[in-house]
mmCIF file of C-alpha atoms in Angstrom:
data_model
loop_
_atom_site.group_PDB
_atom_site.id
_atom_site.type_symbol
_atom_site.label_atom_id
_atom_site.label_comp_id
_atom_site.label_asym_id
_atom_site.label_seq_id
_atom_site.Cartn_x
_atom_site.Cartn_y
_atom_site.Cartn_z
ATOM 1 C CA MET Q 157 -64.038 62.257 -73.665
ATOM 2 C CA ARG Q 158 -66.039 65.065 -75.473
ATOM 3 C CA MET Q 159 -69.162 63.736 -76.818
ATOM 4 C CA GLY Q 160 -69.866 64.620 -80.627
ATOM 5 C CA PRO Q 161 -73.213 65.909 -81.649
ATOM 6 C CA ALA Q 162 -74.499 62.600 -83.050
ATOM 7 C CA GLU Q 163 -73.395 61.015 -79.574
ATOM 8 C CA LEU Q 164 -75.215 63.688 -78.027
ATOM 9 C CA VAL Q 165 -78.639 63.284 -79.859
ATOM 10 C CA GLN Q 166 -78.556 59.458 -79.403
ATOM 11 C CA ALA Q 167 -77.798 59.682 -75.806
ATOM 12 C CA ALA Q 168 -80.648 62.171 -74.928
ATOM 13 C CA ALA Q 169 -82.903 59.768 -77.038
ATOM 14 C CA MET Q 170 -82.041 56.876 -75.102
ATOM 15 C CA ALA Q 171 -82.377 58.623 -72.076
ATOM 16 C CA ARG Q 172 -85.846 59.928 -72.831
ATOM 17 C CA ARG Q 173 -86.833 56.190 -73.794
ATOM 18 C CA PHE Q 174 -85.470 55.102 -70.630
ATOM 19 C CA TYR Q 175 -86.396 57.806 -67.858
ATOM 20 C CA LEU Q 176 -89.458 59.365 -69.538
ATOM 21 C CA GLU Q 177 -91.005 56.649 -71.575
ATOM 22 C CA GLY Q 178 -90.153 53.849 -69.151
ATOM 23 C CA LYS Q 179 -88.803 51.515 -71.867
ATOM 24 C CA SER Q 180 -86.135 48.787 -70.820
ATOM 25 C CA LYS Q 181 -82.525 48.686 -71.898
ATOM 26 C CA ILE Q 182 -83.451 45.775 -74.074
ATOM 27 C CA GLN Q 183 -86.112 47.557 -75.783
ATOM 28 C CA ILE Q 184 -83.978 50.545 -76.234
ATOM 29 C CA ALA Q 185 -81.081 48.222 -77.667
ATOM 30 C CA GLU Q 186 -83.460 46.594 -80.241
ATOM 31 C CA GLU Q 187 -84.466 50.139 -81.568
ATOM 32 C CA PHE Q 188 -81.167 51.822 -81.966
ATOM 33 C CA GLY Q 189 -79.503 48.444 -83.230
ATOM 34 C CA VAL Q 190 -76.714 48.362 -80.435
ATOM 35 C CA SER Q 191 -76.055 46.217 -77.370
ATOM 36 C CA ARG Q 192 -78.019 46.506 -74.006
ATOM 37 C CA PHE Q 193 -74.458 47.079 -72.585
ATOM 38 C CA LYS Q 194 -73.845 49.916 -74.852
ATOM 39 C CA VAL Q 195 -77.278 51.523 -73.898
ATOM 40 C CA ALA Q 196 -76.290 50.994 -70.164
ATOM 41 C CA ARG Q 197 -72.824 52.954 -71.102
ATOM 42 C CA VAL Q 198 -74.442 55.705 -72.715
ATOM 43 C CA LEU Q 199 -77.227 56.166 -69.968
ATOM 44 C CA GLU Q 200 -74.191 56.281 -67.255
ATOM 45 C CA THR Q 201 -72.471 58.581 -69.525
ATOM 46 C CA ALA Q 202 -75.461 61.117 -69.973
ATOM 47 C CA LEU Q 203 -75.621 61.330 -66.081
ATOM 48 C CA GLU Q 204 -71.922 61.942 -65.834
ATOM 49 C CA ARG Q 205 -72.139 64.507 -68.491
ATOM 50 C CA ASP Q 206 -75.164 66.178 -66.806
ATOM 51 C CA LEU Q 207 -76.943 65.568 -69.836
ATOM 52 C CA VAL Q 208 -79.623 64.155 -67.632
ATOM 53 C CA ARG Q 209 -80.521 65.256 -64.134
ATOM 54 C CA ILE Q 210 -82.707 63.211 -61.653
ATOM 55 C CA GLU Q 211 -84.393 65.390 -59.107
ATOM 56 C CA ILE Q 212 -86.156 63.366 -56.032
ATOM 57 C CA ARG Q 213 -88.957 65.383 -54.829
ATOM 58 C CA VAL Q 214 -91.439 64.954 -51.969
ATOM 59 C CA PRO Q 215 -93.956 67.151 -50.251
ATOM 60 C CA ALA Q 216 -92.576 70.073 -48.603
ATOM 61 C CA GLU Q 217 -93.531 68.672 -45.252
ATOM 62 C CA LEU Q 218 -91.958 65.455 -45.532
ATOM 63 C CA ASP Q 219 -88.019 64.894 -44.935
ATOM 64 C CA ALA Q 220 -87.174 61.874 -46.992
ATOM 65 C CA GLU Q 221 -83.520 61.873 -45.973
ATOM 66 C CA ARG Q 222 -84.233 61.751 -42.107
ATOM 67 C CA SER Q 223 -87.184 59.318 -42.751
ATOM 68 C CA ASP Q 224 -84.718 56.894 -44.671
ATOM 69 C CA ALA Q 225 -81.802 57.338 -41.809
ATOM 70 C CA LEU Q 226 -84.340 56.713 -39.040
ATOM 71 C CA ARG Q 227 -86.111 53.797 -40.593
ATOM 72 C CA ALA Q 228 -82.390 52.174 -41.216
ATOM 73 C CA ARG Q 229 -81.317 52.967 -37.454
ATOM 74 C CA TYR Q 230 -84.175 51.233 -35.780
ATOM 75 C CA GLY Q 231 -84.718 48.451 -38.613
ATOM 76 C CA LEU Q 232 -88.504 49.809 -38.912
ATOM 77 C CA ARG Q 233 -90.742 48.876 -41.649
ATOM 78 C CA HIS Q 234 -91.707 52.511 -42.429
ATOM 79 C CA ALA Q 235 -90.575 55.924 -41.016
ATOM 80 C CA VAL Q 236 -92.247 58.935 -41.844
ATOM 81 C CA VAL Q 237 -90.648 62.261 -40.618
ATOM 82 C CA VAL Q 238 -92.623 65.453 -40.886
ATOM 83 C CA GLU Q 239 -90.968 68.811 -40.828
ATOM 84 C CA SER Q 240 -92.183 70.703 -37.867
ATOM 85 C CA PRO Q 241 -92.404 74.539 -37.981
ATOM 86 C CA ALA Q 242 -89.688 76.238 -35.881
ATOM 87 C CA GLU Q 243 -92.169 77.472 -33.331
ATOM 88 C CA ALA Q 244 -93.726 73.942 -32.973
ATOM 89 C CA GLU Q 245 -90.626 72.108 -32.117
ATOM 90 C CA GLU Q 246 -91.385 71.668 -28.290
ATOM 91 C CA THR Q 247 -94.673 71.012 -28.752
ATOM 92 C CA PRO Q 248 -95.457 67.089 -28.166
ATOM 93 C CA ASP Q 249 -97.305 65.354 -31.070
ATOM 94 C CA PRO Q 250 -98.114 68.544 -33.625
ATOM 95 C CA GLU Q 251 -101.495 67.911 -35.249
ATOM 96 C CA ASN Q 252 -99.821 67.590 -38.688
ATOM 97 C CA LEU Q 253 -98.412 63.875 -37.767
ATOM 98 C CA GLY Q 254 -102.051 62.977 -37.409
ATOM 99 C CA GLU Q 255 -102.806 63.813 -41.033
ATOM 100 C CA VAL Q 256 -99.571 62.311 -42.291
ATOM 101 C CA ALA Q 257 -100.569 58.865 -40.201
ATOM 102 C CA ALA Q 258 -103.900 59.097 -41.926
ATOM 103 C CA ASP Q 259 -102.528 58.998 -45.387
ATOM 104 C CA LEU Q 260 -100.136 56.325 -44.221
ATOM 105 C CA LEU Q 261 -103.088 54.041 -42.878
ATOM 106 C CA GLY Q 262 -104.522 54.658 -46.339
ATOM 107 C CA GLU Q 263 -101.654 52.775 -47.617
ATOM 108 C CA LEU Q 264 -101.217 50.049 -45.002
ATOM 109 C CA VAL Q 265 -104.669 48.957 -44.298
ATOM 110 C CA ASN Q 266 -106.209 46.176 -46.948
ATOM 111 C CA GLU Q 267 -109.786 45.392 -47.429
ATOM 112 C CA GLY Q 268 -110.744 42.619 -44.549
ATOM 113 C CA ASP Q 269 -108.149 43.799 -42.405
ATOM 114 C CA VAL Q 270 -108.939 44.569 -38.466
ATOM 115 C CA LEU Q 271 -107.782 48.134 -37.559
ATOM 116 C CA GLY Q 272 -106.974 48.719 -33.823
ATOM 117 C CA LEU Q 273 -106.866 52.235 -32.337
ATOM 118 C CA ALA Q 274 -105.313 53.156 -28.968
ATOM 119 C CA TRP Q 275 -106.069 56.020 -26.942
ATOM 120 C CA GLY Q 276 -103.998 59.102 -27.658
ATOM 121 C CA ARG Q 277 -104.321 62.678 -28.964
ATOM 122 C CA SER Q 278 -102.274 61.849 -31.962
ATOM 123 C CA THR Q 279 -104.496 58.792 -32.797
ATOM 124 C CA ILE Q 280 -107.532 61.057 -32.356
ATOM 125 C CA HIS Q 281 -106.033 63.729 -34.852
ATOM 126 C CA MET Q 282 -105.404 60.873 -37.198
ATOM 127 C CA ALA Q 283 -108.729 59.850 -37.118
ATOM 128 C CA ALA Q 284 -110.271 63.182 -37.609
ATOM 129 C CA ALA Q 285 -108.033 63.200 -40.681
ATOM 130 C CA LEU Q 286 -109.098 60.004 -42.307
ATOM 131 C CA ASP Q 287 -110.484 60.517 -45.743
ATOM 132 C CA ARG Q 288 -109.791 56.950 -47.234
ATOM 133 C CA LEU Q 289 -109.698 53.433 -45.876
ATOM 134 C CA PRO Q 290 -110.672 50.211 -47.527
ATOM 135 C CA PRO Q 291 -113.593 48.316 -45.769
ATOM 136 C CA CYS Q 292 -112.418 46.971 -42.858
ATOM 137 C CA THR Q 293 -113.381 46.390 -38.692
ATOM 138 C CA VAL Q 294 -112.031 48.991 -36.392
ATOM 139 C CA VAL Q 295 -111.719 47.928 -32.866
ATOM 140 C CA GLN Q 296 -110.479 50.096 -29.829
ATOM 141 C CA LEU Q 297 -107.674 48.909 -27.928
ATOM 142 C CA THR Q 298 -107.748 50.894 -24.774
ATOM 143 C CA GLY Q 299 -110.268 52.504 -22.606
ATOM 144 C CA VAL Q 300 -110.595 56.133 -22.575
ATOM 145 C CA TYR Q 301 -108.912 58.974 -20.666
ATOM 146 C CA ASP Q 302 -112.025 59.969 -19.357
ATOM 147 C CA ALA Q 303 -115.170 58.389 -19.926
ATOM 148 C CA GLY Q 304 -117.231 61.720 -19.894
ATOM 149 C CA THR Q 305 -115.260 62.688 -23.097
ATOM 150 C CA ALA Q 306 -115.710 59.482 -24.939
ATOM 151 C CA GLU Q 307 -117.413 61.471 -27.600
ATOM 152 C CA ARG Q 308 -114.562 63.454 -28.119
ATOM 153 C CA GLY Q 309 -111.885 60.835 -27.797
ATOM 154 C CA SER Q 310 -110.832 57.325 -28.766
ATOM 155 C CA VAL Q 311 -114.457 56.154 -28.875
ATOM 156 C CA GLU Q 312 -115.288 58.838 -31.583
ATOM 157 C CA ALA Q 313 -112.170 57.872 -33.334
ATOM 158 C CA VAL Q 314 -113.005 54.541 -33.716
ATOM 159 C CA ARG Q 315 -116.542 55.541 -35.051
ATOM 160 C CA ARG Q 316 -114.784 57.831 -37.555
ATOM 161 C CA ALA Q 317 -112.490 55.411 -38.967
ATOM 162 C CA ALA Q 318 -115.330 52.849 -39.193
ATOM 163 C CA GLN Q 319 -117.463 55.362 -40.875
ATOM 164 C CA VAL Q 320 -114.759 56.165 -43.610
ATOM 165 C CA SER Q 321 -113.948 52.494 -44.276
ATOM 166 C CA GLY Q 322 -117.644 51.247 -44.012
ATOM 167 C CA GLY Q 323 -116.838 48.571 -41.473
ATOM 168 C CA ASP Q 324 -117.925 47.497 -38.301
ATOM 169 C CA ALA Q 325 -116.840 49.603 -35.248
ATOM 170 C CA HIS Q 326 -116.096 48.107 -31.594
ATOM 171 C CA PRO Q 327 -115.680 50.961 -29.320
ATOM 172 C CA ILE Q 328 -114.989 50.517 -25.583
ATOM 173 C CA TYR Q 329 -117.054 52.350 -23.169
ATOM 174 C CA ALA Q 330 -114.844 52.110 -20.015
ATOM 175 C CA PRO Q 331 -112.009 54.368 -18.369
ATOM 176 C CA MET Q 332 -108.523 53.146 -19.393
ATOM 177 C CA LEU Q 333 -107.526 53.112 -15.643
ATOM 178 C CA LEU Q 334 -109.587 51.323 -12.936
ATOM 179 C CA PRO Q 335 -108.885 51.809 -8.972
ATOM 180 C CA ASP Q 336 -108.073 48.336 -8.761
ATOM 181 C CA ALA Q 337 -107.429 44.777 -10.629
ATOM 182 C CA ALA Q 338 -110.662 43.310 -9.483
ATOM 183 C CA THR Q 339 -112.636 46.260 -10.941
ATOM 184 C CA ALA Q 340 -110.714 45.891 -14.102
ATOM 185 C CA GLU Q 341 -111.263 42.358 -14.503
ATOM 186 C CA ALA Q 342 -114.930 42.628 -13.810
ATOM 187 C CA LEU Q 343 -115.316 45.282 -16.572
ATOM 188 C CA ARG Q 344 -113.414 43.224 -19.112
ATOM 189 C CA HIS Q 345 -116.287 40.610 -18.762
ATOM 190 C CA GLN Q 346 -118.974 43.152 -19.761
ATOM 191 C CA THR Q 347 -120.658 42.262 -22.812
ATOM 192 C CA GLY Q 348 -119.734 45.234 -25.108
ATOM 193 C CA ILE Q 349 -116.167 45.175 -23.527
ATOM 194 C CA ALA Q 350 -115.580 41.497 -23.899
ATOM 195 C CA ARG Q 351 -116.702 41.637 -27.578
ATOM 196 C CA ALA Q 352 -114.042 44.135 -28.375
ATOM 197 C CA PHE Q 353 -111.484 42.130 -26.730
ATOM 198 C CA GLU Q 354 -112.488 39.079 -28.986
ATOM 199 C CA TYR Q 355 -110.813 41.098 -31.743
ATOM 200 C CA PHE Q 356 -107.716 41.869 -30.147
ATOM 201 C CA ASP Q 357 -105.937 38.769 -31.381
ATOM 202 C CA LYS Q 358 -107.374 39.419 -34.776
ATOM 203 C CA VAL Q 359 -105.754 43.065 -35.243
ATOM 204 C CA THR Q 360 -103.524 43.318 -38.412
ATOM 205 C CA VAL Q 361 -102.627 46.916 -38.136
ATOM 206 C CA ALA Q 362 -102.607 49.172 -34.811
ATOM 207 C CA CYS Q 363 -102.122 52.725 -34.250
ATOM 208 C CA VAL Q 364 -100.675 53.658 -30.967
ATOM 209 C CA SER Q 365 -99.541 56.754 -29.109
ATOM 210 C CA ILE Q 366 -96.505 57.353 -27.125
ATOM 211 C CA GLY Q 367 -96.087 59.221 -24.023
ATOM 212 C CA SER Q 368 -93.157 60.609 -21.889
ATOM 213 C CA TRP Q 369 -93.316 60.011 -18.075
ATOM 214 C CA GLU Q 370 -94.206 63.798 -17.120
ATOM 215 C CA PRO Q 371 -97.119 65.910 -16.547
ATOM 216 C CA GLY Q 372 -99.363 66.643 -19.724
ATOM 217 C CA ILE Q 373 -97.449 64.277 -21.948
ATOM 218 C CA SER Q 374 -98.248 60.844 -20.561
ATOM 219 C CA THR Q 375 -102.167 59.927 -20.183
ATOM 220 C CA VAL Q 376 -101.368 57.324 -17.539
ATOM 221 C CA HIS Q 377 -98.980 59.686 -15.488
ATOM 222 C CA ASP Q 378 -101.902 62.270 -15.624
ATOM 223 C CA MET Q 379 -104.285 59.586 -13.995
ATOM 224 C CA LEU Q 380 -102.335 58.255 -11.081
ATOM 225 C CA SER Q 381 -101.728 59.820 -7.663
ATOM 226 C CA ASP Q 382 -98.350 61.518 -6.575
ATOM 227 C CA GLU Q 383 -97.491 58.442 -4.643
ATOM 228 C CA GLU Q 384 -98.165 56.229 -7.577
ATOM 229 C CA ARG Q 385 -96.107 58.133 -9.912
ATOM 230 C CA ALA Q 386 -93.109 58.275 -7.463
ATOM 231 C CA HIS Q 387 -93.243 54.777 -7.179
ATOM 232 C CA TYR Q 388 -93.212 54.156 -11.128
ATOM 233 C CA ALA Q 389 -90.489 56.647 -11.267
ATOM 234 C CA SER Q 390 -88.410 54.750 -8.899
ATOM 235 C CA LEU Q 391 -88.580 51.516 -11.230
ATOM 236 C CA GLY Q 392 -87.011 53.720 -14.066
ATOM 237 C CA VAL Q 393 -90.084 54.244 -16.377
ATOM 238 C CA ALA Q 394 -89.056 56.365 -19.194
ATOM 239 C CA ALA Q 395 -92.151 55.904 -21.487
ATOM 240 C CA GLU Q 396 -95.711 54.532 -21.603
ATOM 241 C CA MET Q 397 -97.539 53.237 -24.634
ATOM 242 C CA SER Q 398 -101.245 51.958 -24.364
ATOM 243 C CA ALA Q 399 -100.944 51.982 -20.534
ATOM 244 C CA HIS Q 400 -97.762 49.910 -20.408
ATOM 245 C CA LEU Q 401 -94.552 51.283 -19.034
ATOM 246 C CA PHE Q 402 -91.153 51.065 -20.336
ATOM 247 C CA ASP Q 403 -87.695 51.903 -19.108
ATOM 248 C CA ALA Q 404 -85.140 53.592 -21.257
ATOM 249 C CA GLU Q 405 -83.947 50.134 -22.959
ATOM 250 C CA GLY Q 406 -87.312 49.348 -23.757
ATOM 251 C CA ARG Q 407 -87.999 46.726 -20.823
ATOM 252 C CA ARG Q 408 -91.405 46.506 -19.246
ATOM 253 C CA VAL Q 409 -91.696 47.864 -15.883
ATOM 254 C CA GLY Q 410 -94.691 48.413 -13.421
ATOM 255 C CA ARG Q 411 -96.521 45.456 -14.731
ATOM 256 C CA ASP Q 412 -98.990 45.604 -12.028
ATOM 257 C CA LEU Q 413 -100.358 48.546 -13.300
ATOM 258 C CA GLY Q 414 -101.675 46.743 -16.586
ATOM 259 C CA GLU Q 415 -103.890 44.586 -14.198
ATOM 260 C CA ARG Q 416 -105.885 47.893 -13.502
ATOM 261 C CA CYS Q 417 -106.019 48.809 -17.008
ATOM 262 C CA ILE Q 418 -108.533 48.171 -19.883
ATOM 263 C CA THR Q 419 -105.955 47.617 -22.678
ATOM 264 C CA VAL Q 420 -104.566 45.346 -25.236
ATOM 265 C CA LYS Q 421 -101.731 43.056 -23.611
ATOM 266 C CA THR Q 422 -98.001 43.610 -25.232
ATOM 267 C CA ASP Q 423 -97.951 39.998 -26.032
ATOM 268 C CA GLN Q 424 -101.062 40.760 -28.461
ATOM 269 C CA LEU Q 425 -99.474 43.849 -29.758
ATOM 270 C CA ARG Q 426 -96.295 41.972 -30.461
ATOM 271 C CA LYS Q 427 -98.199 39.628 -32.745
ATOM 272 C CA VAL Q 428 -99.712 42.279 -34.859
ATOM 273 C CA PRO Q 429 -98.406 42.417 -38.305
ATOM 274 C CA GLU Q 430 -97.992 46.157 -38.450
ATOM 275 C CA VAL Q 431 -97.767 48.405 -35.508
ATOM 276 C CA VAL Q 432 -97.848 52.341 -36.134
ATOM 277 C CA ALA Q 433 -96.763 54.669 -33.465
ATOM 278 C CA ILE Q 434 -97.525 58.504 -33.710
ATOM 279 C CA ALA Q 435 -95.453 60.541 -31.510
ATOM 280 C CA GLY Q 436 -93.251 63.647 -31.881
ATOM 281 C CA GLY Q 437 -91.641 66.716 -30.174
ATOM 282 C CA GLN Q 438 -88.405 67.066 -28.770
ATOM 283 C CA ARG Q 439 -89.604 66.441 -25.423
ATOM 284 C CA LYS Q 440 -90.879 62.887 -26.304
ATOM 285 C CA GLY Q 441 -87.466 62.070 -27.882
ATOM 286 C CA PRO Q 442 -86.531 59.676 -25.056
ATOM 287 C CA ALA Q 443 -89.614 58.009 -24.606
ATOM 288 C CA ILE Q 444 -90.116 57.312 -28.439
ATOM 289 C CA ASP Q 445 -86.603 55.725 -28.560
ATOM 290 C CA ALA Q 446 -87.407 53.587 -25.263
ATOM 291 C CA VAL Q 447 -90.780 52.224 -26.975
ATOM 292 C CA LEU Q 448 -88.917 51.471 -30.246
ATOM 293 C CA ARG Q 449 -86.265 49.581 -28.530
ATOM 294 C CA SER Q 450 -89.418 47.412 -26.828
ATOM 295 C CA GLY Q 451 -89.869 45.722 -30.560
ATOM 296 C CA LEU Q 452 -93.469 46.452 -30.305
ATOM 297 C CA VAL Q 453 -93.546 48.899 -32.834
ATOM 298 C CA THR Q 454 -92.790 48.373 -36.669
ATOM 299 C CA SER Q 455 -93.596 51.713 -38.136
ATOM 300 C CA LEU Q 456 -93.212 55.364 -36.701
ATOM 301 C CA VAL Q 457 -94.779 58.795 -37.844
ATOM 302 C CA THR Q 458 -92.715 61.604 -36.288
ATOM 303 C CA ASP Q 459 -91.225 64.932 -36.849
ATOM 304 C CA THR Q 460 -87.807 66.624 -37.283
ATOM 305 C CA SER Q 461 -87.045 67.494 -33.768
ATOM 306 C CA ALA Q 462 -87.832 64.339 -32.441
ATOM 307 C CA ALA Q 463 -86.066 62.493 -35.256
ATOM 308 C CA ASP Q 464 -82.887 64.566 -34.673
ATOM 309 C CA TYR Q 465 -82.797 63.071 -31.004
ATOM 310 C CA LEU Q 466 -83.333 59.719 -32.057
ATOM 311 C CA MET Q 467 -80.494 59.565 -34.438
ATOM 312 C CA THR Q 468 -77.984 60.054 -31.761
ATOM 313 C CA ALA Q 469 -79.996 58.343 -28.843
ATOM 314 C CA GLY Q 470 -77.544 55.684 -27.271
ATOM 315 C CA PRO Q 471 -76.161 52.642 -28.710
ATOM 316 C CA THR Q 472 -77.618 51.281 -32.072
ATOM 317 C CA PRO Q 473 -80.817 49.620 -31.202
ATOM 318 C CA ARG Q 474 -81.847 46.021 -32.675
ATOM 319 C CA SER Q 475 -83.868 45.939 -35.437
ATOM 320 C CA ALA Q 476 -87.459 46.915 -34.489
ATOM 321 C CA LEU Q 477 -88.807 43.904 -36.932
ATOM 322 C CA ASN Q 478 -87.104 41.678 -34.455
ATOM 323 C CA ARG Q 479 -90.246 41.099 -32.340
ATOM 324 C CA ALA Q 480 -88.651 39.044 -29.558
ATOM 325 C CA ASP Q 481 -89.753 40.273 -26.166
ATOM 326 C CA PRO Q 482 -86.584 42.078 -24.644
ATOM 327 C CA ASP Q 483 -87.693 40.753 -21.096
ATOM 328 C CA GLY Q 484 -87.606 37.164 -22.214
ATOM 329 C CA PRO Q 485 -90.242 34.552 -22.356
#
């Protein structure tokens, strides 16, 4: 039915009160002397007749539709998809992922939390972009890729995050991968490293990276010998995260490697309330899918090229918030 001028004016006034001034339908009903059901009908009609237009706008670099679809598909707590430049679609972990992840951590971390940072280029970019964090303790969750580059890597990332938050820093001055399990065990008992390990069970928010099992996109892959790479490839490894290996279904493989690594255990990560993974690029799509299926990650920051792969990657996975170990007890 066509609305007369009086109805149009009243509808516009009610819509202004509701959408712009934030008044409730009950308050509007009292002001205009009608029932709240009448107010609801008028507001609905205003939308149908294009008297009111609702526009949802987010910053241009964020893809809200893909973010929501990805969150729903994997049952994540948060999924943030960043629009990647066309020329960077094949680049793993574009730097802008770190910037967005830094803003996300600013939302997720609360005063008194323990923030854990695992080694990864994306987490290093994230730490460099941090400009706000409430007071919290920051602990390193893995050793460094190369102890000689600690000042430019995860140690510096931990220091940077602690500096921004004003909290204590607990870095780990040790390589991520050791020649054998005995050497790794000895290092875990060194005073500084043991002190950092004591915080692993107290972490409330963790930030991790994801690597594909190929050169240049997996820290662990690049640290191993050709023979070792072939061995783990034969086990079906599709991804690595914090020096833990996973097959395409999200099951852990090559558990013996973890005995040689300075890293947080998967059982400890599974108990962390919020685990944010930062990973993107089309080449990392299968690896991200594998790690999400493991149930270790609750939130993801990625880009459009990886998101497009993930939306069609195999059967619908179980909810990531179901943190049960896919390998069983």
